[in-house]
Amino acid sequence: MLRKFQSGLCGGYVFFSKVFSPKSILLNLESEDKDELFEEMVQAIYSAHPEINREDALKVLHARENQMSTGIIHGIAVPHGTSASVKGCIGAIGISRGGIDYNALDGEPVNLVFMLLCGSQDNELHLEVLKKLAELLKNPAFAADLFEKTSAQEVFDAMCEAEI
């Protein structure tokens, strides 16, 4: 199944290195609300993967968000969706120092965002990525550690190391 992932940039056989890349990690999100956030993060994904349909990505993310907020717990959001223009799963990570008005389930601002886009035919893979991310985020110290990173490469390396 992992053969469908985009190629990663860190050594070894690591799941998240196939989804995220330092090119799509934003350390200082400028967004103040969810709509701005989606625009900013989809642009980061599009910059790393210009083959995706940017407008469709925004549409599917908003459609999923309209079902129920993906702002889950303790300042973390995981917006996700499926798009025919995506092969496998790709994503972006964003850190907001000031917090984003996200309408999260706990009512708190969001500071850490993991955005995922997966292919329309990759439902099993989509669920597997969400499951692995949820397992990782069960540890509040992990999110706090990411927040302290000062470069995209450091965030990427932390994601890779979390699986080793």
CSV table of C-alpha atoms in Angstrom, one decimal:
chain,number,residue,atom,x,y,z
A,1,MET,CA,0.0,0.0,0.0
A,2,LEU,CA,2.8,2.5,0.8
A,3,ARG,CA,3.9,2.4,-2.9
A,4,LYS,CA,1.1,5.0,-3.5
A,5,PHE,CA,2.8,7.6,-1.3
A,6,GLN,CA,4.7,10.5,-2.7
A,7,SER,CA,8.4,10.0,-2.1
A,8,GLY,CA,9.7,11.4,1.2
A,9,LEU,CA,13.0,13.0,2.1
A,10,CYS,CA,14.1,11.4,5.3
A,11,GLY,CA,16.0,8.2,5.7
A,12,GLY,CA,14.5,4.8,6.4
A,13,TYR,CA,11.0,3.4,5.9
A,14,VAL,CA,8.9,6.0,7.6
A,15,PHE,CA,5.2,6.6,7.1
A,16,PHE,CA,4.9,10.3,7.5
A,17,SER,CA,7.9,11.1,5.3
A,18,LYS,CA,5.7,9.9,2.5
A,19,VAL,CA,2.9,12.3,3.3
A,20,PHE,CA,4.6,15.5,4.4
A,21,SER,CA,7.6,17.4,3.2
A,22,PRO,CA,9.6,20.3,4.5
A,23,LYS,CA,8.3,22.3,1.5
A,24,SER,CA,4.7,22.1,2.9
A,25,ILE,CA,5.5,22.9,6.5
A,26,LEU,CA,4.6,26.4,7.6
A,27,LEU,CA,6.1,27.5,10.9
A,28,ASN,CA,4.4,30.9,11.3
A,29,LEU,CA,0.9,30.7,9.9
A,30,GLU,CA,-0.5,34.2,9.2
A,31,SER,CA,-4.2,33.1,9.1
A,32,GLU,CA,-6.6,34.3,11.7
A,33,ASP,CA,-9.6,32.2,10.7
A,34,LYS,CA,-10.4,28.8,9.2
A,35,ASP,CA,-11.1,30.1,5.6
A,36,GLU,CA,-7.8,31.9,5.5
A,37,LEU,CA,-6.0,28.9,7.0
A,38,PHE,CA,-7.4,26.6,4.3
A,39,GLU,CA,-6.2,29.0,1.6
A,40,GLU,CA,-2.7,29.3,3.1
A,41,MET,CA,-2.2,25.6,3.7
A,42,VAL,CA,-3.6,24.5,0.3
A,43,GLN,CA,-1.2,26.9,-1.3
A,44,ALA,CA,1.6,25.3,0.5
A,45,ILE,CA,0.5,21.8,-0.7
A,46,TYR,CA,0.0,23.2,-4.2
A,47,SER,CA,3.5,24.7,-4.2
A,48,ALA,CA,5.0,21.3,-3.4
A,49,HIS,CA,2.5,19.4,-5.6
A,50,PRO,CA,1.5,21.6,-8.6
A,51,GLU,CA,-0.3,18.7,-10.2
A,52,ILE,CA,-3.2,19.0,-7.7
A,53,ASN,CA,-6.3,21.0,-8.5
A,54,ARG,CA,-6.2,23.8,-6.0
A,55,GLU,CA,-9.8,24.8,-6.2
A,56,ASP,CA,-11.0,21.2,-5.9
A,57,ALA,CA,-8.8,20.7,-2.8
A,58,LEU,CA,-10.4,23.8,-1.1
A,59,LYS,CA,-13.9,22.6,-2.1
A,60,VAL,CA,-13.4,19.1,-0.6
A,61,LEU,CA,-11.8,20.4,2.6
A,62,HIS,CA,-14.7,22.8,3.1
A,63,ALA,CA,-17.2,20.1,2.4
A,64,ARG,CA,-15.7,17.8,5.0
A,65,GLU,CA,-15.5,20.6,7.5
A,66,ASN,CA,-19.1,21.5,7.0
A,67,GLN,CA,-20.0,18.0,8.2
A,68,MET,CA,-18.2,18.5,11.5
A,69,SER,CA,-15.3,20.5,12.8
A,70,THR,CA,-11.9,18.8,12.4
A,71,GLY,CA,-10.6,21.0,15.2
A,72,ILE,CA,-10.2,18.1,17.6
A,73,ILE,CA,-8.4,18.6,20.9
A,74,HIS,CA,-5.9,20.8,22.7
A,75,GLY,CA,-5.4,23.3,19.9
A,76,ILE,CA,-5.0,20.8,17.1
A,77,ALA,CA,-6.9,20.5,13.8
A,78,VAL,CA,-6.7,17.8,11.1
A,79,PRO,CA,-8.6,19.1,8.1
A,80,HIS,CA,-8.8,16.4,5.5
A,81,GLY,CA,-10.5,15.4,2.3
A,82,THR,CA,-10.3,13.3,-0.9
A,83,SER,CA,-9.7,14.7,-4.4
A,84,ALA,CA,-9.5,13.1,-7.8
A,85,SER,CA,-6.5,15.3,-8.6
A,86,VAL,CA,-4.4,13.7,-5.8
A,87,LYS,CA,-2.6,10.4,-6.0
A,88,GLY,CA,-2.0,8.7,-2.7
A,89,CYS,CA,-1.9,11.1,0.3
A,90,ILE,CA,-0.1,14.4,0.6
A,91,GLY,CA,-0.3,17.0,3.3
A,92,ALA,CA,0.9,20.1,5.1
A,93,ILE,CA,1.7,21.0,8.6
A,94,GLY,CA,1.1,24.5,10.0
A,95,ILE,CA,1.9,26.2,13.3
A,96,SER,CA,0.2,29.3,14.5
A,97,ARG,CA,1.8,31.2,17.3
A,98,GLY,CA,-1.2,33.4,17.9
A,99,GLY,CA,-4.0,30.8,17.4
A,100,ILE,CA,-6.7,30.5,14.8
A,101,ASP,CA,-10.4,30.9,15.2
A,102,TYR,CA,-11.4,27.5,14.0
A,103,ASN,CA,-14.7,26.6,15.6
A,104,ALA,CA,-13.0,23.6,17.2
A,105,LEU,CA,-14.9,21.0,19.1
A,106,ASP,CA,-13.4,22.2,22.4
A,107,GLY,CA,-14.0,25.9,21.5
A,108,GLU,CA,-10.3,26.7,21.8
A,109,PRO,CA,-8.2,28.4,19.1
A,110,VAL,CA,-6.1,26.1,17.0
A,111,ASN,CA,-2.3,26.3,17.0
A,112,LEU,CA,-1.2,23.1,15.2
A,113,VAL,CA,-2.7,22.0,11.9
A,114,PHE,CA,-2.2,18.8,9.9
A,115,MET,CA,-3.9,19.1,6.6
A,116,LEU,CA,-4.4,15.9,4.5
A,117,LEU,CA,-5.5,15.4,0.9
A,118,CYS,CA,-5.8,11.9,-0.4
A,119,GLY,CA,-6.9,10.5,-3.8
A,120,SER,CA,-10.6,9.7,-4.3
A,121,GLN,CA,-9.7,6.0,-4.7
A,122,ASP,CA,-7.4,5.9,-1.7
A,123,ASN,CA,-10.0,5.6,1.1
A,124,GLU,CA,-8.1,2.9,3.0
A,125,LEU,CA,-4.9,4.8,2.8
A,126,HIS,CA,-6.7,8.0,3.9
A,127,LEU,CA,-8.0,6.2,7.0
A,128,GLU,CA,-4.6,4.7,7.8
A,129,VAL,CA,-2.9,8.1,7.7
A,130,LEU,CA,-5.6,9.6,10.0
A,131,LYS,CA,-5.2,6.6,12.4
A,132,LYS,CA,-1.4,6.9,12.5
A,133,LEU,CA,-1.7,10.7,13.1
A,134,ALA,CA,-4.3,10.2,15.9
A,135,GLU,CA,-2.0,7.7,17.6
A,136,LEU,CA,0.9,10.2,17.4
A,137,LEU,CA,-1.2,13.1,18.7
A,138,LYS,CA,-2.4,11.1,21.8
A,139,ASN,CA,0.8,12.2,23.4
A,140,PRO,CA,0.4,15.9,24.2
A,141,ALA,CA,4.2,16.3,24.6
A,142,PHE,CA,4.6,15.5,20.9
A,143,ALA,CA,2.5,18.5,19.9
A,144,ALA,CA,4.3,20.7,22.4
A,145,ASP,CA,7.6,19.6,21.0
A,146,LEU,CA,6.6,20.4,17.4
A,147,PHE,CA,5.5,23.9,18.6
A,148,GLU,CA,9.1,24.5,19.8
A,149,LYS,CA,10.7,23.7,16.5
A,150,THR,CA,12.4,26.6,14.6
A,151,SER,CA,12.6,25.2,11.1
A,152,ALA,CA,10.5,23.2,8.7
A,153,GLN,CA,13.2,20.6,8.5
A,154,GLU,CA,13.1,20.2,12.3
A,155,VAL,CA,9.3,19.6,12.2
A,156,PHE,CA,9.7,17.1,9.4
A,157,ASP,CA,12.5,15.3,11.2
A,158,ALA,CA,10.4,15.1,14.4
A,159,MET,CA,7.6,13.5,12.4
A,160,CYS,CA,10.0,11.0,11.0
A,161,GLU,CA,11.6,10.2,14.3
A,162,ALA,CA,8.2,9.8,16.0
A,163,GLU,CA,7.8,6.6,14.0
A,164,ILE,CA,11.2,5.0,14.4
